Coordinates of C-alpha atoms and ligand atoms in Angstrom, one line a residue:
M1 CA 43.8 45.9 15.6
K2 CA 45.6 45.7 18.9
T3 CA 49.0 46.9 17.7
I4 CA 49.6 50.6 17.8
I5 CA 51.4 51.6 14.6
E6 CA 53.3 54.9 14.6
P7 CA 51.4 57.1 12.1
F8 CA 54.6 58.1 10.4
R9 CA 57.6 56.6 8.5
I10 CA 61.1 57.4 9.5
K11 CA 63.2 59.5 7.1
T12 CA 66.1 60.6 9.3
V13 CA 67.6 58.5 12.1
E14 CA 69.8 59.3 15.1
P15 CA 71.8 56.3 16.3
I16 CA 71.6 55.2 19.9
R17 CA 75.0 54.4 21.3
M18 CA 74.7 50.9 22.9
T19 CA 76.2 50.4 26.3
T20 CA 76.5 47.4 28.6
R21 CA 75.2 47.1 32.2
E22 CA 78.8 47.2 33.5
E23 CA 79.6 50.4 31.6
R24 CA 76.4 52.0 32.9
A25 CA 77.2 51.0 36.5
K26 CA 80.5 52.9 36.2
L27 CA 78.9 55.9 34.4
I28 CA 76.3 56.4 37.1
R29 CA 78.8 55.9 39.9
D30 CA 80.9 58.6 38.3
T31 CA 78.0 61.1 38.3
H32 CA 77.4 60.3 42.1
Y33 CA 74.2 58.6 41.1
N34 CA 72.6 61.8 39.8
L35 CA 70.9 61.1 36.4
F36 CA 71.1 64.8 35.4
G37 CA 74.9 64.4 35.4
L38 CA 74.9 61.8 32.6
R39 CA 75.9 62.6 29.1
S40 CA 72.9 61.9 26.9
D41 CA 74.8 59.7 24.6
D42 CA 75.3 57.4 27.5
V43 CA 71.5 56.9 27.7
L44 CA 69.7 54.3 25.6
I45 CA 66.1 55.6 26.1
D46 CA 65.9 59.2 27.4
L47 CA 62.7 59.8 29.3
L48 CA 63.9 62.6 31.4
T49 CA 61.4 65.1 29.8
D50 CA 59.0 65.5 26.9
S51 CA 60.1 69.2 26.6
G52 CA 61.8 70.1 23.4
T53 CA 62.8 66.5 22.8
G54 CA 60.2 65.6 20.1
A55 CA 61.0 64.9 16.4
M56 CA 60.2 67.5 13.8
S57 CA 58.5 66.4 10.6
A58 CA 59.8 66.7 7.1
A59 CA 57.3 69.6 6.6
Q60 CA 58.7 71.4 9.6
W61 CA 62.3 71.0 8.4
S62 CA 61.2 72.3 5.0
A63 CA 59.5 75.3 6.7
V64 CA 62.9 76.0 8.5
M65 CA 64.4 76.7 5.1
R66 CA 61.7 79.3 4.5
G67 CA 62.5 81.2 7.7
D68 CA 62.9 84.9 7.1
E69 CA 65.4 86.4 9.6
S70 CA 64.3 90.1 9.2
Y71 CA 64.6 91.9 12.5
A72 CA 61.1 93.5 12.1
G73 CA 58.0 92.4 10.3
S74 CA 59.2 89.0 9.1
P75 CA 56.6 87.0 7.1
S76 CA 57.7 84.0 9.4
F77 CA 56.2 85.9 12.3
Y78 CA 52.9 86.5 10.5
R79 CA 52.7 82.8 9.6
F80 CA 53.3 81.9 13.2
E81 CA 50.8 84.4 14.5
A82 CA 48.1 83.1 12.1
A83 CA 48.8 79.5 13.1
V84 CA 48.4 80.3 16.8
Q85 CA 45.2 82.4 16.2
N86 CA 43.7 79.6 14.1
L87 CA 43.6 77.6 17.3
M88 CA 43.6 80.3 20.0
P89 CA 41.6 83.3 19.1
F90 CA 43.6 85.9 21.1
T91 CA 44.2 89.5 19.8
H92 CA 47.9 89.7 20.7
I93 CA 50.4 86.9 20.2
I94 CA 53.8 87.7 21.7
P95 CA 56.6 85.2 20.9
T96 CA 59.1 84.2 23.6
H97 CA 62.1 81.8 23.7
Q98 CA 60.3 79.4 26.2
G99 CA 57.2 79.2 28.3
R100 CA 58.9 80.5 31.4
A101 CA 59.8 83.8 29.6
A102 CA 56.1 84.3 28.9
E103 CA 55.4 83.6 32.6
A104 CA 58.1 86.1 33.7
I105 CA 56.4 88.8 31.6
L106 CA 52.9 87.9 32.7
F107 CA 53.8 88.0 36.4
S108 CA 55.8 91.3 36.0
M109 CA 52.3 92.6 35.4
F110 CA 50.2 90.4 37.7
G111 CA 52.6 89.4 40.4
G112 CA 53.9 91.4 43.3
A113 CA 54.2 91.3 47.1
G114 CA 51.0 90.3 48.9
R115 CA 49.2 88.9 45.8
N116 CA 47.7 85.4 45.6
I117 CA 47.4 83.4 42.4
P118 CA 45.3 80.2 42.2
N119 CA 45.8 77.4 39.7
N120 CA 44.8 73.7 39.5
T121 CA 48.5 73.0 40.1
H122 CA 51.2 75.6 39.3
F123 CA 54.1 74.1 37.2
D124 CA 57.4 74.7 38.9
T125 CA 58.6 77.6 36.6
T126 CA 55.2 79.2 37.0
R127 CA 55.4 79.0 40.8
G128 CA 59.0 80.2 40.6
N129 CA 58.1 83.3 38.6
I130 CA 55.1 84.1 40.9
E131 CA 57.3 83.7 44.0
A132 CA 60.1 85.7 42.5
S133 CA 57.7 88.6 42.1
G134 CA 56.8 88.4 45.8
A135 CA 53.4 86.9 45.2
A136 CA 52.2 83.5 46.4
G137 CA 50.8 80.6 44.3
H138 CA 48.1 78.2 45.5
D139 CA 47.1 74.8 44.0
L140 CA 43.4 74.0 44.1
V141 CA 43.1 70.8 42.1
I142 CA 40.2 68.4 42.9
E143 CA 40.8 65.9 45.7
E144 CA 40.8 63.0 43.3
G145 CA 43.9 64.5 41.7
H146 CA 46.0 63.6 44.7
D147 CA 45.1 59.9 44.7
P148 CA 47.3 57.8 42.3
A149 CA 44.7 55.0 42.1
N150 CA 41.6 57.1 41.5
L151 CA 40.2 56.6 38.0
H152 CA 38.4 60.0 37.7
P153 CA 38.4 60.9 34.0
F154 CA 39.5 64.6 34.6
K155 CA 41.9 64.5 37.5
G156 CA 43.3 67.9 36.5
N157 CA 40.0 69.7 37.2
M158 CA 40.0 72.8 39.3
D159 CA 38.1 72.3 42.6
L160 CA 35.4 74.9 42.0
A161 CA 34.1 75.1 45.5
R162 CA 37.6 75.7 46.9
L163 CA 38.3 78.3 44.1
E164 CA 35.1 80.2 45.0
A165 CA 36.0 80.1 48.7
Y166 CA 39.6 81.3 47.8
L167 CA 38.3 84.2 45.7
T168 CA 35.9 85.2 48.5
E169 CA 38.6 85.0 51.2
H170 CA 41.5 86.6 49.3
G171 CA 39.4 89.2 47.5
E172 CA 41.4 92.1 46.1
S173 CA 44.7 90.3 46.6
V174 CA 44.0 88.0 43.7
P175 CA 45.1 89.6 40.4
C176 CA 44.0 86.7 38.1
V177 CA 43.0 83.0 37.9
M178 CA 45.1 80.4 36.1
L179 CA 44.4 76.9 34.8
T180 CA 47.0 74.5 33.5
I181 CA 46.0 72.0 30.7
T182 CA 46.9 69.3 31.0
N183 CA 47.9 69.5 34.7
N184 CA 51.7 68.7 34.3
A185 CA 52.7 68.7 37.9
G186 CA 49.6 66.6 38.7
G187 CA 50.7 63.8 36.3
G188 CA 49.6 65.2 32.9
Q189 CA 45.9 64.7 33.9
P190 CA 43.3 66.5 31.8
V191 CA 40.8 69.3 32.6
S192 CA 37.3 69.0 31.1
L193 CA 35.7 71.6 28.9
T194 CA 32.9 72.0 31.5
N195 CA 35.5 72.7 34.2
I196 CA 37.4 75.2 32.0
R197 CA 34.1 77.0 31.4
A198 CA 33.1 76.9 35.1
T199 CA 36.5 78.2 36.2
A200 CA 36.2 81.0 33.6
A201 CA 32.7 81.8 34.9
L202 CA 34.0 82.0 38.5
A203 CA 36.8 84.3 37.4
R204 CA 34.3 86.5 35.6
K205 CA 32.0 86.6 38.6
F206 CA 34.8 87.9 40.7
N207 CA 36.0 90.2 38.0
K208 CA 39.4 88.6 37.5
P209 CA 41.2 87.9 34.2
F210 CA 41.5 84.2 33.4
F211 CA 44.7 82.8 31.9
I212 CA 45.4 79.3 30.6
D213 CA 48.8 77.6 30.8
G214 CA 48.2 75.8 27.5
C215 CA 51.4 73.7 27.1
R216 CA 49.6 70.4 26.4
F217 CA 46.4 71.8 24.9
A218 CA 46.1 69.2 22.1
E219 CA 46.5 66.2 24.5
N220 CA 43.9 67.9 26.8
A221 CA 41.5 68.3 23.8
W222 CA 42.0 64.6 22.9
F223 CA 41.0 63.6 26.4
I224 CA 37.9 65.8 26.2
K225 CA 36.9 64.2 22.9
Q226 CA 37.3 60.7 24.4
R227 CA 35.9 61.2 27.8
E228 CA 33.5 64.2 27.9
E229 CA 29.8 63.7 27.1
G230 CA 28.7 65.3 23.8
Q231 CA 32.3 65.9 22.5
Q232 CA 32.8 62.7 20.6
D233 CA 31.8 63.9 17.2
R234 CA 33.7 67.2 17.3
S235 CA 37.1 68.0 15.8
I236 CA 40.1 68.6 18.0
T237 CA 40.5 72.1 16.5
D238 CA 36.9 73.0 17.5
I239 CA 37.4 71.7 21.0
V240 CA 40.7 73.6 21.3
R241 CA 39.0 76.8 20.2
D242 CA 36.3 76.4 22.7
C243 CA 38.8 75.9 25.5
F244 CA 40.7 79.2 24.7
A245 CA 37.5 81.2 23.9
E246 CA 37.0 81.2 27.7
A247 CA 40.3 82.9 28.5
D248 CA 41.7 86.4 28.5
G249 CA 45.1 85.2 27.5
M250 CA 47.6 82.3 27.7
T251 CA 51.1 81.3 28.4
M252 CA 52.7 78.5 26.3
S253 CA 55.8 76.4 26.0
A254 CA 56.1 75.5 22.3
K255 CA 58.5 72.7 23.4
K256 CA 55.4 70.7 24.3
D257 CA 52.3 70.7 22.0
A258 CA 53.7 72.8 19.2
F259 CA 56.3 70.2 18.1
G260 CA 59.1 72.7 18.7
N261 CA 62.6 72.1 20.1
I262 CA 62.4 75.6 21.5
G263 CA 59.9 78.4 21.8
G264 CA 56.9 79.8 23.6
W265 CA 54.4 82.6 23.6
L266 CA 52.3 84.9 25.7
A267 CA 48.8 85.7 24.3
L268 CA 46.6 88.5 25.6
N269 CA 43.3 90.2 24.5
D270 CA 43.7 93.5 26.4
D271 CA 45.5 96.2 24.3
T272 CA 47.0 98.1 27.3
L273 CA 48.4 94.9 28.9
A274 CA 49.8 93.8 25.5
E275 CA 51.6 97.1 25.1
T276 CA 53.2 96.8 28.6
A277 CA 54.1 93.2 27.8
R278 CA 55.7 94.1 24.4
N279 CA 57.8 96.8 26.1
H280 CA 59.0 94.2 28.6
L281 CA 59.6 91.8 25.7
I282 CA 61.8 94.3 23.9
R283 CA 64.0 94.7 27.0
T284 CA 64.3 91.0 27.8
E285 CA 63.6 88.8 24.7
G286 CA 63.6 90.9 21.5
F287 CA 61.5 92.8 19.1
P288 CA 57.8 91.8 19.1
T289 CA 57.9 90.1 15.7
Y290 CA 60.5 87.5 16.8
G291 CA 60.6 87.6 20.7
G292 CA 63.3 85.2 21.7
L293 CA 63.2 83.2 18.5
S294 CA 64.7 83.1 15.0
G295 CA 62.5 83.2 11.9
R296 CA 63.1 79.5 11.2
D297 CA 61.9 78.6 14.7
L298 CA 58.7 80.6 14.1
E299 CA 58.2 78.7 10.8
A300 CA 58.7 75.3 12.5
L301 CA 56.2 76.1 15.2
A302 CA 53.6 77.4 12.6
Q303 CA 53.8 74.1 10.8
G304 CA 54.0 72.1 14.1
L305 CA 50.7 73.6 15.2
T306 CA 48.9 72.2 12.2
E307 CA 50.3 68.7 12.9
I308 CA 49.7 68.5 16.7
V309 CA 45.9 68.5 16.3
D310 CA 46.0 65.4 14.0
E311 CA 43.8 62.7 15.5
D312 CA 45.9 59.8 14.2
Y313 CA 48.9 61.4 16.0
L314 CA 47.0 62.0 19.2
R315 CA 45.5 58.5 19.3
Y316 CA 49.0 57.0 18.9
R317 CA 50.5 59.4 21.4
I318 CA 48.0 58.7 24.2
R319 CA 47.8 55.0 23.4
T320 CA 51.6 54.6 23.8
N321 CA 51.2 55.8 27.5
S322 CA 48.2 53.6 28.2
Y323 CA 49.9 50.6 26.6
I324 CA 53.0 51.0 28.9
I325 CA 50.7 51.6 31.9
D326 CA 48.5 48.6 31.3
R327 CA 51.5 46.3 30.9
L328 CA 53.2 47.6 34.0
D329 CA 49.9 47.3 35.9
A330 CA 49.7 43.6 34.8
L331 CA 53.2 43.1 36.1
G332 CA 52.1 44.4 39.5
V333 CA 54.1 47.7 39.2
P334 CA 52.0 50.4 40.9
V335 CA 51.4 53.2 38.4
V336 CA 49.4 56.5 38.5
K337 CA 46.1 55.8 36.7
P338 CA 44.5 56.6 34.4
A339 CA 47.3 57.3 31.9
G340 CA 48.1 61.0 31.6
G341 CA 49.0 62.7 28.4
H342 CA 52.8 62.9 28.3
A343 CA 54.2 60.6 30.9
V344 CA 54.0 57.3 32.9
F345 CA 54.4 57.7 36.7
V346 CA 55.5 54.8 38.9
D347 CA 54.7 54.9 42.6
A348 CA 58.2 54.0 43.9
R349 CA 57.3 54.4 47.5
K350 CA 54.8 51.6 47.1
W351 CA 56.8 49.4 44.9
L352 CA 60.1 49.7 46.9
S353 CA 58.3 49.7 50.3
H354 CA 61.4 48.3 52.0
I355 CA 63.1 51.7 51.3
P356 CA 61.9 54.5 53.7
P357 CA 61.0 57.8 52.0
L358 CA 64.0 59.6 53.5
A359 CA 66.3 57.0 51.8
Y360 CA 64.7 58.1 48.5
P361 CA 62.9 55.0 46.9
G362 CA 62.3 57.1 43.7
Q363 CA 66.0 57.8 43.3
S364 CA 66.8 54.1 43.9
L365 CA 64.3 53.1 41.2
A366 CA 65.6 55.7 38.7
V367 CA 69.2 54.6 39.2
A368 CA 68.2 51.0 38.8
L369 CA 66.3 51.7 35.5
Y370 CA 69.4 53.3 34.2
E371 CA 71.9 50.7 35.4
L372 CA 69.8 47.7 34.2
G373 CA 68.2 49.1 31.1
G374 CA 69.9 52.4 30.1
I375 CA 66.6 54.3 30.7
R376 CA 66.8 57.8 32.1
S377 CA 63.8 58.8 34.1
C378 CA 63.2 61.5 36.7
E379 CA 62.6 61.2 40.5
I380 CA 59.6 63.3 41.5
G381 CA 59.5 62.9 45.2
T382 CA 61.5 63.5 48.4
V383 CA 64.7 64.4 46.6
M384 CA 62.9 67.0 44.6
F385 CA 60.5 68.4 47.3
G386 CA 61.7 67.0 50.7
R387 CA 64.0 69.7 51.8
H388 CA 62.7 72.9 53.3
P389 CA 64.3 76.4 53.2
D390 CA 65.4 76.0 56.9
G391 CA 67.4 72.9 55.9
T392 CA 65.1 70.3 57.6
E393 CA 63.8 67.4 55.6
T394 CA 60.5 65.5 55.5
P395 CA 59.0 63.0 53.1
A396 CA 57.3 64.5 50.0
A397 CA 53.6 63.7 49.5
M398 CA 54.5 60.9 47.1
D399 CA 57.7 59.3 45.8
L400 CA 57.1 59.0 42.1
V401 CA 59.4 58.2 39.1
R402 CA 58.3 59.9 35.9
L403 CA 59.0 58.4 32.5
A404 CA 58.2 61.3 30.2
I405 CA 57.6 60.3 26.6
P406 CA 59.2 62.5 23.9
R407 CA 56.8 63.2 20.9
R408 CA 57.3 61.0 17.7
T409 CA 60.7 59.9 18.9
Y410 CA 60.5 56.3 20.1
T411 CA 58.7 53.3 18.7
Q412 CA 56.6 50.4 19.8
S413 CA 59.7 48.2 20.3
H414 CA 61.2 50.9 22.6
A415 CA 57.9 50.7 24.6
D416 CA 58.2 46.9 24.8
Y417 CA 61.8 47.2 26.0
I418 CA 60.8 49.7 28.8
V419 CA 58.2 47.1 30.0
E420 CA 60.8 44.3 29.8
V421 CA 63.3 46.3 32.0
F422 CA 60.5 46.6 34.6
E423 CA 59.9 42.9 34.3
E424 CA 63.6 42.2 35.1
L425 CA 63.6 44.7 37.9
S426 CA 60.6 43.2 39.5
N427 CA 62.7 40.0 40.2
I428 CA 65.4 42.0 42.0
R429 CA 63.5 44.9 43.5
E430 CA 63.9 43.7 47.1
T431 CA 67.7 43.9 46.6
L432 CA 67.6 47.6 45.7
T433 CA 69.0 49.8 48.4
G434 CA 68.3 53.4 49.5
Y435 CA 70.5 56.4 49.0
R436 CA 71.8 59.2 51.2
I437 CA 72.6 62.7 49.9
V438 CA 76.3 63.6 50.6
Q439 CA 76.4 67.0 48.9
Q440 CA 73.7 69.5 47.9
P441 CA 73.1 73.1 47.0
E442 CA 70.7 75.4 48.8
L443 CA 67.9 75.4 46.2
M444 CA 66.6 72.9 43.6
R445 CA 69.0 70.3 44.9
H446 CA 67.8 67.5 42.6
F447 CA 69.7 68.9 39.6
T448 CA 73.1 68.7 41.1
C449 CA 73.2 66.9 44.5
R450 CA 75.4 63.8 45.0
F451 CA 74.3 60.5 46.4
D452 CA 75.9 57.5 48.1
P453 CA 74.1 54.1 48.1
I454 CA 73.3 52.9 51.6
A455 CA 74.9 49.5 52.0
A456 CA 72.4 46.7 52.2
Ligands
PLP1 C1 57.2 73.2 30.4 C2 56.2 73.9 31.1 C3 56.3 75.3 31.4 C4 57.6 76.0 31.2 O1 57.9 76.0 29.8 P1 59.5 76.1 29.3 O2 59.4 76.2 27.9 O3 60.1 74.9 29.8 O4 60.1 77.4 29.9 C5 55.2 75.9 32.0 N1 54.1 75.2 32.3 C6 53.9 73.9 32.0 C7 52.7 73.2 32.4 C8 55.0 73.2 31.4 O5 54.8 71.9 31.2

């Protein structure tokens, strides 16, 4: 069968408030063309992020009612801990309110001035926590990971030769090795089991602890099952266990592959490190059997972890992305290939080649998607990365627009609608204009800066 059916029925619905193109033109003008400034009920299809925006199942909502809010030793914590350890065999599971809180604790122990921390590609909060500690982060993804058109099956892989050279060069200043699965900042591209094992082996050879940022571990395992030799007949759970068996610990955002609306954890094997981490947790998040979460959150995550490894779900999840990408490709819209796990990336610099990078082609496309179709996406390009600490500006490496797909939230007809909006846009794309920034903060300007369209 060619039609992807969602492997679920819908029990509770949330209405979408319909708007007209004229209304949206005014709404986006009122936010000075910054999509972060929109109210979400003025958006028809919200593809700003897949973080915390997924739909919980009936079983998760039932589990919420079982949540035990005891301050210490709640059974909800023990169910959560068992669900994590069923997939990731670490000794110590430390709950936090989000992934970045787990990172902050990890780098309070492994960061610090003069230290150097490698990763395939650091996610922005990971890099932020590393840099805030005084350390430096370095991205060592394979060369193919930088080329939007390259069809390498594991574009998130660590470049092992560069990692070895890095470990030799930086020696004692490297406190640990990290690997992000899937590689979010690199387009949600997967890392192979072979590469995870080889990265772990290099870390061991140089006597460094090895940590996995496991936010999209189930999507990564699905890609391993599909694309890696010898993995086809194995269960997702077994593949996940193999991935984490290589590591000394992990950080996790449960807003991704744990089907949570909030949550995270830090996992460690080392008892002494875990004690230090828990003391930090008590100061910043809460007692070790709840971290930054309520008992009902822990219950929802425990249940979510049993659902995320379901193959029917993962097949539908990844097919949705490749369906949209194949159809956009057929329309001549340049997209990052192959499809990643959680998002569709459009190469706006290439598609809107009449708009120079410093006039923000990604922002122009993102605004047009909203005005024409009510779709909220996210510019990942010169607006986000183009400005330097000294105030100068240069084009980012790429000008992409990301359409992140929330889990179990939208249907096939929403996917068809997204494609149709691109089809309409392709008729008028030459009329789209660039933007200039008229007001911006010192740091992370993309969240709050204001734009003016440049008259055609
Ligand atoms: C989302 C994310 C984080 C941070 O998690 P939060 O829960 O948003 O704090 C870290 N790493 C990766 C790869 C992520 O996708």
